[in-house]
PDB file of C-alpha atoms in Angstrom:
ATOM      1  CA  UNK A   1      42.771  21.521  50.692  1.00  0.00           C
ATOM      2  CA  UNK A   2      41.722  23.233  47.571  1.00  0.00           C
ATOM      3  CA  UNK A   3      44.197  21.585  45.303  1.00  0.00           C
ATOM      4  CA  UNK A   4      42.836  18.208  47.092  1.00  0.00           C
ATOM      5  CA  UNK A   5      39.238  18.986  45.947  1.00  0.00           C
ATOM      6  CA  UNK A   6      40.286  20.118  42.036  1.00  0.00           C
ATOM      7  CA  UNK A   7      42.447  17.047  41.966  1.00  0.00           C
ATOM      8  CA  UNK A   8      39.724  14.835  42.908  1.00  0.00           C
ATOM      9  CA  UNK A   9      37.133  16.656  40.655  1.00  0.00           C
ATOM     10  CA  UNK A  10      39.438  15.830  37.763  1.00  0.00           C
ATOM     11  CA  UNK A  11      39.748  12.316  38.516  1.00  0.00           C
ATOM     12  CA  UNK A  12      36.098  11.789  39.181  1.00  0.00           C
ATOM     13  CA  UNK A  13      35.127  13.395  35.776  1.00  0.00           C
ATOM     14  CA  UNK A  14      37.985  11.418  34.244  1.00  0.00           C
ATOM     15  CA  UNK A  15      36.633   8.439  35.271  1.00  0.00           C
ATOM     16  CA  UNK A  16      32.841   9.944  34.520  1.00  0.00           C
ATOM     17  CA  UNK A  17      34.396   9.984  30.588  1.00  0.00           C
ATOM     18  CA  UNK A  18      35.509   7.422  30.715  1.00  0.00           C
ATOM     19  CA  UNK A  19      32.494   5.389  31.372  1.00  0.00           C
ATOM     20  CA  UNK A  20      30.728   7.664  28.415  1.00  0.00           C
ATOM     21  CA  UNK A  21      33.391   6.529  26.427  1.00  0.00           C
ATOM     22  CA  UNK A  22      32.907   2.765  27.403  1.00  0.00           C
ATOM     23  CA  UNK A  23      29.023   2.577  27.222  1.00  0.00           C
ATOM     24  CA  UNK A  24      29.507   4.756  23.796  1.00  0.00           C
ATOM     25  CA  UNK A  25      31.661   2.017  22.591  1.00  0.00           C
ATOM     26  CA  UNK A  26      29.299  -0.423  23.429  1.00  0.00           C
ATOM     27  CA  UNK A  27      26.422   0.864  21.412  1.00  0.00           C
ATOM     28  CA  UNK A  28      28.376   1.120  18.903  1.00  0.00           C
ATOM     29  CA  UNK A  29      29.626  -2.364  18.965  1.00  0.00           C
ATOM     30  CA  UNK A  30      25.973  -3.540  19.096  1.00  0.00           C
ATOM     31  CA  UNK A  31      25.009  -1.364  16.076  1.00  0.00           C
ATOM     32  CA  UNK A  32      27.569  -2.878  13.899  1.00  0.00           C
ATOM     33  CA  UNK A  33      26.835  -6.019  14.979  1.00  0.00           C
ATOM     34  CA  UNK A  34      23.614  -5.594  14.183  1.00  0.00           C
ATOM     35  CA  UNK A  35      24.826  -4.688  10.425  1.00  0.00           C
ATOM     36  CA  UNK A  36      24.202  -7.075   7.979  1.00  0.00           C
ATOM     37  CA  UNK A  37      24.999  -6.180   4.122  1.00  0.00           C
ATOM     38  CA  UNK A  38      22.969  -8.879   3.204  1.00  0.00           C
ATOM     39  CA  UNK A  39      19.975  -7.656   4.698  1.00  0.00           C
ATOM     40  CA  UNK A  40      21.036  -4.363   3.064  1.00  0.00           C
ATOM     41  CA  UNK A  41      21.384  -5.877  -0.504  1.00  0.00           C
ATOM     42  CA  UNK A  42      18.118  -8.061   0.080  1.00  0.00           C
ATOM     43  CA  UNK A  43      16.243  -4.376   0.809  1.00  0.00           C
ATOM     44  CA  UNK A  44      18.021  -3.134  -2.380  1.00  0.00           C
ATOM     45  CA  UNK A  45      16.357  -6.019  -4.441  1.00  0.00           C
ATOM     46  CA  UNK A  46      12.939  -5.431  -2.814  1.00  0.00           C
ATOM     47  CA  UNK A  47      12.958  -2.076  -3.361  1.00  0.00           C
ATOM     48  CA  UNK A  48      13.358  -2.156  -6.436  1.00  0.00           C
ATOM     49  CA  UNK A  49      10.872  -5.151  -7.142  1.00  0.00           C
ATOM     50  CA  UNK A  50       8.295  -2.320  -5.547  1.00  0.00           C
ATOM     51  CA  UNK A  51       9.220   0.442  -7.712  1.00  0.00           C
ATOM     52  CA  UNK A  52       8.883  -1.450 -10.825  1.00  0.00           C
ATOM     53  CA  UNK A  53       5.362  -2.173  -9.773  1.00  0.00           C
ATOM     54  CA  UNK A  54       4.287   1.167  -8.688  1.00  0.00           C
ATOM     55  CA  UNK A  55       5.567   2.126 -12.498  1.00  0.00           C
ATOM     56  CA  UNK A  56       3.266  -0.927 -14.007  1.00  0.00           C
ATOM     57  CA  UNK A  57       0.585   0.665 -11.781  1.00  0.00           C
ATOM     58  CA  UNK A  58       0.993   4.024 -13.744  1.00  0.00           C
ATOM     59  CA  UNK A  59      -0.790   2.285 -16.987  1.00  0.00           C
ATOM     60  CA  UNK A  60      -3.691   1.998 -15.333  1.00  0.00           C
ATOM     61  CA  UNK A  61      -5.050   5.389 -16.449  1.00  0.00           C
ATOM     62  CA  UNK A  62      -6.614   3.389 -19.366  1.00  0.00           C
ATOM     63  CA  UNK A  63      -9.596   2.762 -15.959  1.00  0.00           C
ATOM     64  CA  UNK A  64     -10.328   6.114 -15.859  1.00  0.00           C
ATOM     65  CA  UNK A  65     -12.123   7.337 -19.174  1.00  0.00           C
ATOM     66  CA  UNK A  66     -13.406   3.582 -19.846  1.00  0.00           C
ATOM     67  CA  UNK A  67     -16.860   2.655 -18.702  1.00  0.00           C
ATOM     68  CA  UNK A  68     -16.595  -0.051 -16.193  1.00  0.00           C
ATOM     69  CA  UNK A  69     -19.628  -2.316 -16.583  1.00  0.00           C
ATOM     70  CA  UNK A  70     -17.832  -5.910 -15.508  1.00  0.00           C
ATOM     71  CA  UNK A  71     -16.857  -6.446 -12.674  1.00  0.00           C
ATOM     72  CA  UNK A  72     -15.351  -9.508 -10.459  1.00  0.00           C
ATOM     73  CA  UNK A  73     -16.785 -11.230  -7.702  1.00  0.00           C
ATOM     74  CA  UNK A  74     -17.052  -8.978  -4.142  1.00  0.00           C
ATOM     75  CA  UNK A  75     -15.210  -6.037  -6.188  1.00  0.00           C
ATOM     76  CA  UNK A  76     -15.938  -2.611  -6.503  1.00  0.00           C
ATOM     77  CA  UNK A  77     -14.411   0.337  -8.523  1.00  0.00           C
ATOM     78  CA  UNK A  78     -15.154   3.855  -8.720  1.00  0.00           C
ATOM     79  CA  UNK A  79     -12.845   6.894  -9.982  1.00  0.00           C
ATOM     80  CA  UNK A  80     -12.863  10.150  -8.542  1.00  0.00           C
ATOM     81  CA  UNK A  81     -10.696  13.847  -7.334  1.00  0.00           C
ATOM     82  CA  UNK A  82      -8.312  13.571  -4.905  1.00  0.00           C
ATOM     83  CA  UNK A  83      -9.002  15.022  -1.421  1.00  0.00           C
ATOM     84  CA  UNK A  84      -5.989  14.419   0.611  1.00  0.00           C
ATOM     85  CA  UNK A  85      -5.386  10.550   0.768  1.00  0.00           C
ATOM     86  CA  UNK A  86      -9.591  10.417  -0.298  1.00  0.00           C
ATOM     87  CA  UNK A  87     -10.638   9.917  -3.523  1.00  0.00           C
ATOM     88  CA  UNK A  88     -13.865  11.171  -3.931  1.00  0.00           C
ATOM     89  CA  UNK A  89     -16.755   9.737  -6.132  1.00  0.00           C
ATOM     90  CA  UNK A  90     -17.457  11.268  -9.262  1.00  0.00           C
ATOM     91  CA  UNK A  91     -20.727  11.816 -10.730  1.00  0.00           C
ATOM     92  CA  UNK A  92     -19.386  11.470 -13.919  1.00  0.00           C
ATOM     93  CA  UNK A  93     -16.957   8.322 -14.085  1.00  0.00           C
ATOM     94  CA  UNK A  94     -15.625   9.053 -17.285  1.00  0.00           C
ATOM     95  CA  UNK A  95     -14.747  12.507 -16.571  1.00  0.00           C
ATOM     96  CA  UNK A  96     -11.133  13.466 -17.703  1.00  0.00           C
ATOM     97  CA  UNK A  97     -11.035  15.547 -14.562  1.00  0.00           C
ATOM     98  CA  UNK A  98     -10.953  12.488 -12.775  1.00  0.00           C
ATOM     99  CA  UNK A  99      -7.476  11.650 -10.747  1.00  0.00           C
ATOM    100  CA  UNK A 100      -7.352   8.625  -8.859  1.00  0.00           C
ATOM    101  CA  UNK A 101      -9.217   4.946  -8.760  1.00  0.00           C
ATOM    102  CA  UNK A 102     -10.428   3.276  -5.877  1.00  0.00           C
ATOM    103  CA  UNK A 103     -10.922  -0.735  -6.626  1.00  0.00           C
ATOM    104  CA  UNK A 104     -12.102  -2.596  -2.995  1.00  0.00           C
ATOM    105  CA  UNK A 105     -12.227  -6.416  -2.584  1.00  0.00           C
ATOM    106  CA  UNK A 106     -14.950  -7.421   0.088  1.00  0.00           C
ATOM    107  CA  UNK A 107     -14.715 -10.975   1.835  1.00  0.00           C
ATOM    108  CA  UNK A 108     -16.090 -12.819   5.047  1.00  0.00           C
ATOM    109  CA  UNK A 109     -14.214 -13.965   7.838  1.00  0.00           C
ATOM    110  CA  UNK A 110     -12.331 -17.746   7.380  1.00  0.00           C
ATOM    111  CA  UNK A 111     -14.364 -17.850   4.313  1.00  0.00           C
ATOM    112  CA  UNK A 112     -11.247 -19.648   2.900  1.00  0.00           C
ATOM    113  CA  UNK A 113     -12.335 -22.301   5.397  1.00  0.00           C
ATOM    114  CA  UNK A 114     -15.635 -22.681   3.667  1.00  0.00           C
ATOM    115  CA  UNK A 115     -17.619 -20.586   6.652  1.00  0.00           C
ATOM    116  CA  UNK A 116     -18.953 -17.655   4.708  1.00  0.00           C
ATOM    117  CA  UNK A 117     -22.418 -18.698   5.906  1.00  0.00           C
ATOM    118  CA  UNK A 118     -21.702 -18.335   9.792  1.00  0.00           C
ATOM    119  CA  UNK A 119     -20.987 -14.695   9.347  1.00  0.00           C
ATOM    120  CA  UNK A 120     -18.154 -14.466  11.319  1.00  0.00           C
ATOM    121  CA  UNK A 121     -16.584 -11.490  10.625  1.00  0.00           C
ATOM    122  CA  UNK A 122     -16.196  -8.903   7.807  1.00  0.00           C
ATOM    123  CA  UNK A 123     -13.259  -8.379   5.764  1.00  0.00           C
ATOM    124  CA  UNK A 124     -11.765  -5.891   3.106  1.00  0.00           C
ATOM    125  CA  UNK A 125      -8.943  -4.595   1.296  1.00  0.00           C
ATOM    126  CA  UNK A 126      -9.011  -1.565  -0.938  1.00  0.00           C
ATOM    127  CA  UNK A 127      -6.139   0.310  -3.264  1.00  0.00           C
ATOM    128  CA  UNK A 128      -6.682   4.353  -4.335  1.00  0.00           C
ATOM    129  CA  UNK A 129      -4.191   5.015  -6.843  1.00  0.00           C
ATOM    130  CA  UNK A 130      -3.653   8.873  -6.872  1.00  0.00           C
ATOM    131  CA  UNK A 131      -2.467  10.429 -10.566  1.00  0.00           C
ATOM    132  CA  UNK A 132      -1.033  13.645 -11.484  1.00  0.00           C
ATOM    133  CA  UNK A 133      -2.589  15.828 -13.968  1.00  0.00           C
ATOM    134  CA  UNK A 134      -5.359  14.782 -16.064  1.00  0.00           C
ATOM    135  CA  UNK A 135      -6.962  12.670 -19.005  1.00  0.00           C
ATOM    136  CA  UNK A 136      -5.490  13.229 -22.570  1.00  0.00           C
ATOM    137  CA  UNK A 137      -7.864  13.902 -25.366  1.00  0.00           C
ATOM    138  CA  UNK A 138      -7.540  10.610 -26.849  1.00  0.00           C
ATOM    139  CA  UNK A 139     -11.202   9.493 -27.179  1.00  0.00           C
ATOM    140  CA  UNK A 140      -9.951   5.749 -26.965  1.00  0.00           C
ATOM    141  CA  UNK A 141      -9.046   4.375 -23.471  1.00  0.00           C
ATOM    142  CA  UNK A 142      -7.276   1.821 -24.597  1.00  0.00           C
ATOM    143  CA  UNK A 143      -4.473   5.091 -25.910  1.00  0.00           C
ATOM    144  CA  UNK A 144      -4.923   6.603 -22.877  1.00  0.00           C
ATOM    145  CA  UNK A 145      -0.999   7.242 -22.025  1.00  0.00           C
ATOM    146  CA  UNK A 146       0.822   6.501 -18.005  1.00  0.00           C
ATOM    147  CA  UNK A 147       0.483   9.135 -15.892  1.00  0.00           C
ATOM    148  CA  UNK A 148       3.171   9.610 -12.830  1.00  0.00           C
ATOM    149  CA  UNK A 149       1.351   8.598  -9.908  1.00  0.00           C
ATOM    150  CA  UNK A 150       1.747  11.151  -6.581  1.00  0.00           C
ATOM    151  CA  UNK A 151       0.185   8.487  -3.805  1.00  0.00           C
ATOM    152  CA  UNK A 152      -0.642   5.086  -3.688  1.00  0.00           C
ATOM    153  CA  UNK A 153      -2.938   4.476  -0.805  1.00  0.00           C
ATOM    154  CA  UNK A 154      -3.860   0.662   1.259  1.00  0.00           C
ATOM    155  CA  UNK A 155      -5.971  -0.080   3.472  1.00  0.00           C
ATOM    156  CA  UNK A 156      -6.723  -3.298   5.080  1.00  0.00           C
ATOM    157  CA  UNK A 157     -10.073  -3.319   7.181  1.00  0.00           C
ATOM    158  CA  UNK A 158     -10.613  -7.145   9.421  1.00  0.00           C
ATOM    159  CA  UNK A 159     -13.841  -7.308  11.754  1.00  0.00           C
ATOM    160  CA  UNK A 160     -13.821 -10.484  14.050  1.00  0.00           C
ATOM    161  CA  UNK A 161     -17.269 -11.193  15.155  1.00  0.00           C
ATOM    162  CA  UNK A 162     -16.652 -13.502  17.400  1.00  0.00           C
ATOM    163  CA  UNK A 163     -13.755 -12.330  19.089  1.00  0.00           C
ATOM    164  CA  UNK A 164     -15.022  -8.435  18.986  1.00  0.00           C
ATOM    165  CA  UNK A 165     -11.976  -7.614  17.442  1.00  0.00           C
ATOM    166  CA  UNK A 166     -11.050  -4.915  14.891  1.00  0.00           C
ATOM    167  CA  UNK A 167      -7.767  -4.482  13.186  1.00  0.00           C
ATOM    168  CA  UNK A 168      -6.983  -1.863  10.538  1.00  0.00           C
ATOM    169  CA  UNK A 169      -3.678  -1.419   8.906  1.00  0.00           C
ATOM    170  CA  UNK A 170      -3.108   1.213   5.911  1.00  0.00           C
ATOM    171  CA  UNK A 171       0.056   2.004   4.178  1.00  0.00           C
ATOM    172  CA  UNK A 172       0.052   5.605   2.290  1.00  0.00           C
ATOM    173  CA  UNK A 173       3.462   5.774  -0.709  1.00  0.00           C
ATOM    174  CA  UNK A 174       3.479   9.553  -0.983  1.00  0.00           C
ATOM    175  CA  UNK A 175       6.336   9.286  -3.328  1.00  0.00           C
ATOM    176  CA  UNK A 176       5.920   5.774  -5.393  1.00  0.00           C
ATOM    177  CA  UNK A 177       7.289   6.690  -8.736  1.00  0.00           C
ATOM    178  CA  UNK A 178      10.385   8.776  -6.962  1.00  0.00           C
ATOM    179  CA  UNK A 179      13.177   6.582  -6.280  1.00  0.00           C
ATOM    180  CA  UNK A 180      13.121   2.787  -5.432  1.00  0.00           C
ATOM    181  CA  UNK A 181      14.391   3.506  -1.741  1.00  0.00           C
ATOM    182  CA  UNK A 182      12.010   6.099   0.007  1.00  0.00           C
ATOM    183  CA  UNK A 183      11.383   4.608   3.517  1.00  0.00           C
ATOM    184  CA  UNK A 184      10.568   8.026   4.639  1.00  0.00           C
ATOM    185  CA  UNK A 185       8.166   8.549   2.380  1.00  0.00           C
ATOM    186  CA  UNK A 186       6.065   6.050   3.661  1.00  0.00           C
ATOM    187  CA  UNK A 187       3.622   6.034   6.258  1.00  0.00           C
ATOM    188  CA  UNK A 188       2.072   3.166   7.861  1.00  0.00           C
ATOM    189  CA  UNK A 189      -0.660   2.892  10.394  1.00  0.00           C
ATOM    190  CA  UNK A 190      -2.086   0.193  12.811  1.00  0.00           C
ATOM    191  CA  UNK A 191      -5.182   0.161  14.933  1.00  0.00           C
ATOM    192  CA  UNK A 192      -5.981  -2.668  17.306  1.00  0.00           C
ATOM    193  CA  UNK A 193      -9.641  -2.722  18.801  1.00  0.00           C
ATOM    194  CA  UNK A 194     -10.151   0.332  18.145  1.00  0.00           C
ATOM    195  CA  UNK A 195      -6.781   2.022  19.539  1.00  0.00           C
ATOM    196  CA  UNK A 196      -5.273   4.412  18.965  1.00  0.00           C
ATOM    197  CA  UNK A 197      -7.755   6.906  17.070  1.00  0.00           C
ATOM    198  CA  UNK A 198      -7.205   6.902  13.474  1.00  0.00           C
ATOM    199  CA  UNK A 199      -4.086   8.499  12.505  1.00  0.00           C
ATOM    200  CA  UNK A 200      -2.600   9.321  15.992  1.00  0.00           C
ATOM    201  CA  UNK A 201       1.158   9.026  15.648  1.00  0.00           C
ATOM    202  CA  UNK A 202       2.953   6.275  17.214  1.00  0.00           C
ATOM    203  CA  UNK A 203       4.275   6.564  20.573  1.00  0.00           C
ATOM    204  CA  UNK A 204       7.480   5.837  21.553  1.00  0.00           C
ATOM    205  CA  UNK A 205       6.219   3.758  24.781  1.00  0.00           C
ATOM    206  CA  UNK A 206       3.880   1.867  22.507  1.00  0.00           C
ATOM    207  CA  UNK A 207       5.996   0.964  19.163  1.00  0.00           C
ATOM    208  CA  UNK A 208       3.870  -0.736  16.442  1.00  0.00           C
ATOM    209  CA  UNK A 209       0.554   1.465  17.457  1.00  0.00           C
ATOM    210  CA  UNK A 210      -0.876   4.389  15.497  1.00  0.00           C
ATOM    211  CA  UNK A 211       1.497   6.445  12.558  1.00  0.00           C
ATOM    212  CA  UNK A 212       4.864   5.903  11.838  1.00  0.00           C
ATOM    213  CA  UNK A 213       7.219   6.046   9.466  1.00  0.00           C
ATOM    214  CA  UNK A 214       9.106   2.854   7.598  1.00  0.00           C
ATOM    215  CA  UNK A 215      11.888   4.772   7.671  1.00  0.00           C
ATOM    216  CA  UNK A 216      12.198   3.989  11.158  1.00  0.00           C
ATOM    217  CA  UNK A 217      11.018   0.627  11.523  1.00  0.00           C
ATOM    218  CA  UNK A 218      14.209  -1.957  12.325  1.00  0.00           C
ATOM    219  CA  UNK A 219      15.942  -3.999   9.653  1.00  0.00           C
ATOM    220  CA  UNK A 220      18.776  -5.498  10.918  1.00  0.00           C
ATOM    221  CA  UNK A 221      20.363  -9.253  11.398  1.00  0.00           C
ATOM    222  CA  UNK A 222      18.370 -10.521  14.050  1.00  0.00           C
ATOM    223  CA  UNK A 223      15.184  -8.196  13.030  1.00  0.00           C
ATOM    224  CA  UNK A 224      14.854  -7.548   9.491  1.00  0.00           C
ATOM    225  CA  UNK A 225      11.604  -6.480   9.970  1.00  0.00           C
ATOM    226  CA  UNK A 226      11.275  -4.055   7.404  1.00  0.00           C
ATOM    227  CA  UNK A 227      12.418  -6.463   4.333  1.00  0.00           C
ATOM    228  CA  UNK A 228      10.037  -8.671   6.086  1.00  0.00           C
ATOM    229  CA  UNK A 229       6.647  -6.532   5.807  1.00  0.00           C
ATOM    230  CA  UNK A 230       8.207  -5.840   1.955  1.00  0.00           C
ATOM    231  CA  UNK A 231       8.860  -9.341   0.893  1.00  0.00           C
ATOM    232  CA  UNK A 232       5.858 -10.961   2.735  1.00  0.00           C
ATOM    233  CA  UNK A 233       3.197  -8.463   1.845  1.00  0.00           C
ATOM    234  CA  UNK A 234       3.610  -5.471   0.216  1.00  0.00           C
ATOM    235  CA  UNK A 235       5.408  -6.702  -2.937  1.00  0.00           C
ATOM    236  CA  UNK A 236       2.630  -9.010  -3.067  1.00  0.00           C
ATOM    237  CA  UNK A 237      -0.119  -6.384  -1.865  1.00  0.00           C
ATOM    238  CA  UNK A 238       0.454  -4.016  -5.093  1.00  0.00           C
ATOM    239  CA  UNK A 239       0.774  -7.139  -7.452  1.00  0.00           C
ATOM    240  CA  UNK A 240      -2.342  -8.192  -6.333  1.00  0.00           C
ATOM    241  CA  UNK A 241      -4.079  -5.482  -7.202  1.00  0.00           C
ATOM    242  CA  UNK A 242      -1.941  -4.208 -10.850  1.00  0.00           C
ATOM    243  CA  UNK A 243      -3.253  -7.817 -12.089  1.00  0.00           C
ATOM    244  CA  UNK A 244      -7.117  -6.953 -10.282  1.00  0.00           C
ATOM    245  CA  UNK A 245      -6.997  -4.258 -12.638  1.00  0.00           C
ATOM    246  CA  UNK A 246      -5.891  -5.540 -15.359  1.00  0.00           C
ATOM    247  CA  UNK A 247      -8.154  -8.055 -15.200  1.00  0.00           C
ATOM    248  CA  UNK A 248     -11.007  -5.359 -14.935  1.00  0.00           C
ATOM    249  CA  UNK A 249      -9.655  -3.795 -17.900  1.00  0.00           C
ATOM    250  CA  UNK A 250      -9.473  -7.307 -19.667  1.00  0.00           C
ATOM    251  CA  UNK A 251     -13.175  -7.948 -18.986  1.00  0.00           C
ATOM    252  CA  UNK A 252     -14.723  -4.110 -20.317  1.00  0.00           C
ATOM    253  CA  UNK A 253     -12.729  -4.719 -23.254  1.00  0.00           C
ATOM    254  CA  UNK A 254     -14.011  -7.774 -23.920  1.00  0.00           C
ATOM    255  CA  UNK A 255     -17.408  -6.971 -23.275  1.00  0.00           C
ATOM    256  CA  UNK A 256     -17.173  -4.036 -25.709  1.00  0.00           C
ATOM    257  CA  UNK A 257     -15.708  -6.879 -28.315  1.00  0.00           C
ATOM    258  CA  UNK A 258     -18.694  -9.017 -27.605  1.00  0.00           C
ATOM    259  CA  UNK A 259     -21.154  -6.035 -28.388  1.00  0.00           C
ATOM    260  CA  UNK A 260     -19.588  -5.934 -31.635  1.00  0.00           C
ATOM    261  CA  UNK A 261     -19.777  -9.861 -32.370  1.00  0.00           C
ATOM    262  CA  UNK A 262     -23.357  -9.134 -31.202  1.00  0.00           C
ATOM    263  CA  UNK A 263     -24.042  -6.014 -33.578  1.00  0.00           C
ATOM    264  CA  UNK A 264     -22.567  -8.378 -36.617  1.00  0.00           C
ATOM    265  CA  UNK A 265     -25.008 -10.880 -35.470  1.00  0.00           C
ATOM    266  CA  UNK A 266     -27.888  -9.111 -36.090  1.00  0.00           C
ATOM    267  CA  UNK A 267     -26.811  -7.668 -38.926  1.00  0.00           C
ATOM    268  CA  UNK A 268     -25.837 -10.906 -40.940  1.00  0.00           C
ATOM    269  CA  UNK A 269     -29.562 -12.206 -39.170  1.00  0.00           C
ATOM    270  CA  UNK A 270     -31.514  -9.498 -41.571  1.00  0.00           C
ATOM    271  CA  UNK A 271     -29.939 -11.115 -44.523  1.00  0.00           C
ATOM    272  CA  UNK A 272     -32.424 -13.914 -44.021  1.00  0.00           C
ATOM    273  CA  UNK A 273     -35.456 -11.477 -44.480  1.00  0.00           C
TER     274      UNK A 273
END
């Protein structure tokens, strides 16, 4: 009787293993046929498409000692100290202790649709661009050197009036100018209406909601979702903003030029007298 029992134990975990073994083999079929090395090489390019901006971005230390007078339309910019993934106004804008720049775009809701005036909605965008170290000596801004940047910050704010809706996404790079592929570096977060509460990390029931990590979002054949949120949006996202501020620059420079065509004007003016 005994040897009837061990010999069907055996058999049943035999067969027990055997299904492991199967559904294993099944998973793993799925997986690689999931793999595509074209999505692979496509995440390569776009990687490396947002590293070379997030170096461009590192020239915009030439912001932080220049007095920012000019300004485009619905933009603001202040500089500040880092406090975690803050950057906190400075008193003194020009201060060389200064270590990051906020610039924020405002806009209304459909105001592409010529509806600004039915207030529909509020929406804005901001970028803090977090620097290591601080100012050089150089009393020119325009010789200000690059400085390595430690975080890049976005944050996308959209209030539907109408609809009572509220939608908040932010993407924090705590390691832009490190390597062109750092997935896990990056955090992203998304709030519908209100939920979850800002920051809470993503649950596993409710994928998509709160904190998680790109390093974990799916990029494979039939969901390359992660080359998707590159390619559609962020590549675009951070050259947005690295021409926003060079525009800003573009404009205080020019406005310092124009003070000087004005000085000469005056000064050629007393000839005349």
């Amino acid at each position: 009787m005994k040897n009837i029992i061990t010999i069907l134990t055996f058999f049943i975990g035999l067969s027990l293993f055997a299904q492991g073994a199967q559904v294993k083999n099944e998973n793993e079929d799925k997986m690689n046929a999931q793999f595509s090395k074209a999505v692979q090489e496509t995440e390569k390019i776009l990687d490396s498409k947002i590293f070379n901006l997030n170096e461009q971005l590192t020239k915009h230390t030439v912001l932080i000692k220049m007095k920012t007078t000019v300004l485009p339309f619905r933009t603001v910019l202040f500089k500040g100290k880092a406090n975690g993934d803050d950057c906190v106004l400075s008193p003194n804008q020009e201060d060389p202790a200064n270590n990051c720049i906020r610039v924020e775009v405002f806009d209304f809701v459909n105001s592409e649709d010529g509806k600004t005036e039915q207030n529909l909605g509020a929406k804005n965008k901001f970028l803090v661009l977090f620097y290591e170290g601080t100012s050089s000596n150089a009393e020119d801004p325009r010789r200000e050197p690059p400085r390595k940047l430690t975080k890049i910050r976005s944050r996308i704010y959209l209030h539907n009036f109408a609809e009572e809706d509220i939608n908040i996404s932010e993407v924090v790079d705590n390691a832009p100018n490190s390597t062109p592929a750092h997935d896990d570096k990056i955090a992203v977060f998304y709030q519908h209406d209100g939920y979850p509460e800002y920051n809470a990390p993503e649950k596993q029931s409710e994928k998509g909601l709160g904190k998680y990590s790109m390093a974990g979002v799916e990029n494979t054949k039939t969901n390359p979702i992660r080359n998707i949120f590159k390619q559609t949006y962020y590549i675009k996202h951070l050259d947005y903003f690295d021409r926003l501020l060079t525009k800003i620059f573009d404009y205080n420079d020019r406005d310092g030029n124009a003070r000087y065509r004005e000085s000469n004007r005056v000064l050629r003016d007393s000839l005349k007298y």
